[in-house]
Each structure stands twice: as structure tokens, then as C-alpha cells.
Short mmCIF file of C-alpha atoms in Angstrom, two decimals:
data_model
loop_
_atom_site.label_atom_id
_atom_site.label_comp_id
_atom_site.label_asym_id
_atom_site.label_seq_id
_atom_site.Cartn_x
_atom_site.Cartn_y
_atom_site.Cartn_z
CA MET A 1 43.89 1.27 -0.61
CA GLU A 2 44.59 -2.42 -1.28
CA ALA A 3 43.88 -3.94 -4.68
CA LYS A 4 41.22 -6.24 -3.21
CA THR A 5 39.43 -3.28 -1.64
CA LEU A 6 39.55 -1.38 -4.93
CA GLN A 7 38.14 -4.39 -6.74
CA THR A 8 35.34 -4.72 -4.20
CA SER A 9 34.53 -1.03 -4.65
CA LEU A 10 34.32 -1.45 -8.42
CA VAL A 11 31.92 -4.36 -7.93
CA ALA A 12 29.79 -2.11 -5.71
CA LEU A 13 29.72 0.42 -8.56
CA GLY A 14 28.22 -2.13 -10.93
CA LEU A 15 31.04 -4.23 -12.41
CA ASN A 16 31.20 -7.96 -11.84
CA GLU A 17 34.31 -9.47 -10.26
CA ASN A 18 35.99 -10.42 -13.54
CA GLU A 19 35.26 -7.01 -15.05
CA ALA A 20 36.74 -5.29 -12.00
CA ALA A 21 39.85 -7.49 -12.09
CA VAL A 22 40.43 -7.03 -15.83
CA TYR A 23 39.80 -3.28 -15.71
CA MET A 24 42.28 -2.84 -12.85
CA ALA A 25 44.81 -5.05 -14.64
CA SER A 26 44.45 -2.99 -17.80
CA LEU A 27 44.94 0.23 -15.86
CA SER A 28 48.19 -1.12 -14.43
CA THR A 29 49.55 -2.64 -17.66
CA GLY A 30 48.60 0.22 -19.94
CA SER A 31 48.00 -0.54 -23.61
CA SER A 32 48.66 -4.27 -23.80
CA THR A 33 47.76 -7.65 -25.27
CA VAL A 34 44.95 -9.82 -24.03
CA MET A 35 47.50 -12.34 -22.76
CA ASN A 36 49.27 -9.79 -20.59
CA ILE A 37 46.02 -8.37 -19.24
CA ALA A 38 44.69 -11.86 -18.49
CA LYS A 39 47.89 -12.74 -16.62
CA ALA A 40 47.76 -9.54 -14.57
CA ALA A 41 44.08 -10.09 -13.78
CA GLY A 42 44.52 -13.75 -12.89
CA VAL A 43 41.95 -15.00 -15.41
CA LYS A 44 42.10 -17.25 -18.46
CA ARG A 45 42.80 -15.61 -21.81
CA THR A 46 39.43 -16.75 -23.21
CA THR A 47 37.73 -15.22 -20.19
CA ALA A 48 39.68 -12.01 -20.65
CA TYR A 49 38.45 -11.69 -24.25
CA THR A 50 34.83 -11.94 -23.13
CA VAL A 51 35.32 -9.53 -20.24
CA ILE A 52 37.15 -6.98 -22.41
CA GLU A 53 34.26 -7.01 -24.88
CA SER A 54 31.88 -6.36 -21.99
CA LEU A 55 34.03 -3.49 -20.71
CA MET A 56 34.25 -2.02 -24.21
CA SER A 57 30.45 -2.08 -24.46
CA LYS A 58 30.37 -0.10 -21.22
CA GLY A 59 32.89 2.41 -22.52
CA LEU A 60 35.60 1.40 -20.06
CA MET A 61 38.08 -0.10 -22.54
CA ARG A 62 39.07 0.46 -26.16
CA ILE A 63 41.17 -1.13 -28.92
CA ASP A 64 44.34 0.60 -30.11
CA VAL A 65 45.65 -0.61 -33.47
CA LYS A 66 49.33 -0.08 -34.22
CA GLY A 67 50.34 -1.53 -37.58
CA PHE A 68 49.11 -5.10 -37.54
CA LYS A 69 48.99 -5.32 -33.76
CA ARG A 70 45.97 -4.80 -31.55
CA ARG A 71 46.32 -3.51 -28.04
CA PHE A 72 43.63 -3.08 -25.44
CA THR A 73 43.60 -0.01 -23.23
CA ALA A 74 41.56 0.94 -20.16
CA GLU A 75 39.74 4.25 -20.35
CA ALA A 76 40.51 6.79 -17.62
CA PRO A 77 38.81 6.02 -14.28
CA ASP A 78 36.75 9.23 -14.42
CA LYS A 79 34.83 7.54 -17.22
CA LEU A 80 33.05 5.67 -14.42
CA SER A 81 31.56 8.98 -13.26
CA SER A 82 29.81 9.55 -16.57
CA ILE A 83 28.52 5.96 -16.59
CA LEU A 84 27.08 6.39 -13.09
CA ALA A 85 25.53 9.72 -14.14
CA GLU A 86 23.87 8.01 -17.10
CA ARG A 87 22.47 5.31 -14.81
CA GLN A 88 21.17 7.95 -12.42
CA ALA A 89 19.48 9.77 -15.30
CA LEU A 90 17.90 6.52 -16.47
CA PHE A 91 16.67 5.76 -12.96
CA SER A 92 15.18 9.26 -12.65
CA ARG A 93 13.26 8.70 -15.89
CA ILE A 94 11.75 5.38 -14.83
CA LEU A 95 11.17 6.25 -11.16
CA PRO A 96 7.67 7.78 -11.70
CA GLU A 97 6.47 4.61 -13.43
CA LEU A 98 7.96 2.38 -10.75
CA THR A 99 6.29 4.50 -8.08
CA ALA A 100 2.96 4.20 -9.88
CA LEU A 101 3.31 0.41 -9.93
CA HIS A 102 4.09 0.40 -6.22
CA LYS A 103 0.97 2.45 -5.48
CA LEU A 104 -1.16 0.00 -7.47
CA GLN A 105 0.25 -2.81 -5.38
CA GLY A 106 -0.59 -0.89 -2.21
CA GLU A 107 -4.23 -0.62 -3.23
CA GLU A 108 -4.66 -4.40 -3.22
CA SER A 109 -5.70 -6.32 -0.12
CA LEU A 110 -2.57 -7.49 1.62
CA ILE A 111 -1.88 -9.37 4.82
CA LYS A 112 1.60 -9.17 6.28
CA PHE A 113 2.95 -11.26 9.13
CA TYR A 114 5.51 -9.91 11.58
CA GLN A 115 7.27 -11.85 14.31
CA GLY A 116 9.22 -10.93 17.40
CA LYS A 117 10.13 -7.62 18.96
CA GLU A 118 11.57 -6.08 15.80
CA GLY A 119 8.56 -7.22 13.78
CA THR A 120 6.23 -5.55 16.28
CA LYS A 121 8.20 -2.31 16.04
CA GLU A 122 8.07 -2.45 12.24
CA VAL A 123 4.26 -2.65 12.40
CA TYR A 124 4.16 0.61 14.36
CA GLU A 125 6.70 2.27 12.07
CA SER A 126 4.51 1.36 9.09
CA LEU A 127 1.55 3.03 10.79
CA LEU A 128 3.45 6.31 10.90
CA ARG A 129 4.43 5.96 7.24
CA ASP A 130 0.97 5.06 5.96
CA VAL A 131 -1.34 7.33 7.94
CA ARG A 132 -2.67 10.37 6.07
CA PRO A 133 -3.29 13.89 7.42
CA GLU A 134 -6.75 14.51 8.88
CA GLU A 135 -7.43 10.77 9.18
CA ASP A 136 -9.04 9.28 12.25
CA TYR A 137 -6.70 6.90 14.05
CA TYR A 138 -8.51 4.35 16.26
CA VAL A 139 -6.85 1.90 18.63
CA VAL A 140 -8.34 -0.72 20.95
CA SER A 141 -5.53 -2.00 23.13
CA ASP A 142 -4.21 -3.51 26.31
CA GLN A 143 -1.50 -0.97 27.06
CA SER A 144 0.29 -3.31 29.45
CA LEU A 145 0.89 -5.92 26.72
CA TRP A 146 2.63 -3.86 24.05
CA TYR A 147 4.16 -0.99 26.03
CA GLY A 148 6.38 -3.35 28.01
CA ILE A 149 7.99 -4.74 24.84
CA ASP A 150 10.20 -1.66 24.48
CA PRO A 151 9.10 1.37 26.56
CA GLU A 152 11.74 3.67 25.06
CA PHE A 153 10.69 2.84 21.50
CA PHE A 154 6.99 3.32 22.21
CA GLU A 155 7.56 6.62 23.99
CA GLY A 156 9.32 7.83 20.85
CA PHE A 157 6.59 6.36 18.67
CA MET A 158 3.87 8.22 20.57
CA ARG A 159 5.79 11.51 20.43
CA ARG A 160 6.21 11.18 16.66
CA ARG A 161 2.59 10.19 16.21
CA ALA A 162 1.49 13.24 18.19
CA LYS A 163 3.21 15.49 15.64
CA LEU A 164 1.11 14.12 12.78
CA ASN A 165 -2.03 15.97 11.80
CA ILE A 166 -4.39 13.10 12.69
CA ASN A 167 -7.21 12.47 15.14
CA ILE A 168 -6.13 9.83 17.67
CA TYR A 169 -8.75 7.86 19.64
CA LEU A 170 -7.76 5.10 22.06
CA LEU A 171 -9.89 2.56 23.93
CA LEU A 172 -7.73 0.88 26.58
CA ILE A 173 -8.18 -2.11 28.86
CA ASP A 174 -8.54 -0.94 32.46
CA ASN A 175 -5.24 -1.37 34.31
CA PRO A 176 -2.79 0.88 36.19
CA ILE A 177 -0.63 1.49 33.11
CA ALA A 178 -3.64 2.62 31.07
CA ARG A 179 -4.85 4.89 33.88
CA GLU A 180 -1.44 6.53 34.14
CA TYR A 181 -1.23 6.88 30.38
CA GLN A 182 -4.66 8.54 30.27
CA LYS A 183 -3.33 11.34 32.46
CA LYS A 184 -0.87 12.25 29.69
CA GLN A 185 -3.31 12.12 26.79
CA HIS A 186 -2.96 15.85 26.13
CA VAL A 187 0.81 15.43 25.79
CA TYR A 188 0.38 12.97 22.95
CA ASN A 189 -2.60 14.74 21.37
CA GLU A 190 -4.91 11.79 22.06
CA GLU A 191 -8.41 11.15 23.31
CA ILE A 192 -8.42 8.13 25.62
CA ARG A 193 -11.31 6.15 27.07
CA ILE A 194 -10.96 3.26 29.51
CA LEU A 195 -12.98 0.12 28.74
CA PRO A 196 -15.24 -1.37 31.43
CA LYS A 197 -13.56 -3.58 34.02
CA GLY A 198 -13.50 -7.23 33.02
CA THR A 199 -13.03 -6.54 29.31
CA ALA A 200 -10.43 -8.98 27.96
CA LEU A 201 -8.14 -8.33 25.01
CA THR A 202 -5.00 -10.15 23.86
CA THR A 203 -4.12 -8.03 20.83
CA ASN A 204 -4.18 -4.49 19.48
CA LEU A 205 -6.78 -3.36 16.96
#
């Protein structure tokens, strides 16, 4: 793996670019002076001092004193595993509180705006995520308007919706697509009624 790729991977694991560069330089130079590490990392010596202090605070570097000389040494790479484990443990501890905050947010009135084909699909995906078992699911719709956006997606959506333990009631504008769809209502576990001819609708409710 190239050095740049390794550095990018270290950044993905939580180090900033300078920390990744200095840590890799220290691994390659072994116990060394700040000047040598800075040169290998391609950063200024003053920058290297600051970065080394940061890495030491994270447990990834240490100072070795030999006589009157100080050398800086990178800890073994497997030290990163323990750091990541500590972060995971911290996240696990705070996750319940974060989830509680998210639920509080969800209880507030909220209007979201979606645009385009992908936005429309996201609306329907959110319906599957938010619906609760035993709930009544009502739709007033012009089947010909939304079904044509992405027939394959909506076929999959209806199959997944049918597997949920909910009561599905649809009122559809009278047109050939709705009539054909009504014939398959048992397949999708739905109860469908066709609205009187002449009823106009430009959205789904």
C-alpha cells in the first residue's frame, strides 16, 4: 500500500493529516529527534512539536530520554486498535442519550421538503421506517401520477409495505391503472376503493 493511501487511512481512523504524516514518519525513523521526524514528515519543526504533543496525548507517541538527549518514538500500530475500542465504548455509553434526544426531536411538528425523483422515493422509504405495527395506513392518491415515476421501485415498496403488520386503506382516482391495481389488492394486503368519476387530485395524501 502506498504511503499516501496509508496516510489517508489513518485520517479516516481519526487522525488529522499532520498527525498521520508525523506518526508514519516516526514509525519509519524509529526513535529520533523532532528535526528528523519533521523532515521525514515534510512539516516544519515547530509544527512537528505541536503534532507530537497531540499524538502523545492520544497514546501514539512517547519520549525516550537517553542521557541528556530526548528522542521521540512512535508506539506500535496496534495501539490504534485500543484507541478505537475506547472510542467505541464511549459511543456505546452515550448512544442511549443521543437516541433519546433524537426521539424528542421527532415528537415536534416538522415539515420536510423533498424534490425530484429521489426525493419522492425517500418520502416513501420514510413511511416504511416510521409506521408502527397495528396502525391504520390511509392513502388518497392518483395512482397514475406517482406509479409512473419508477414502477420497479414502487412495486418493491408495495411488497415491503404488505409485509408490515398494518391496516392499509387506499382511495384512488378512477383510471385504468387504479382499476388494474385494485384487482391485486389482496396481493399487497390492501383494501382499495375507487373514488367517483370526475374527482380531481394532483397529490398524494
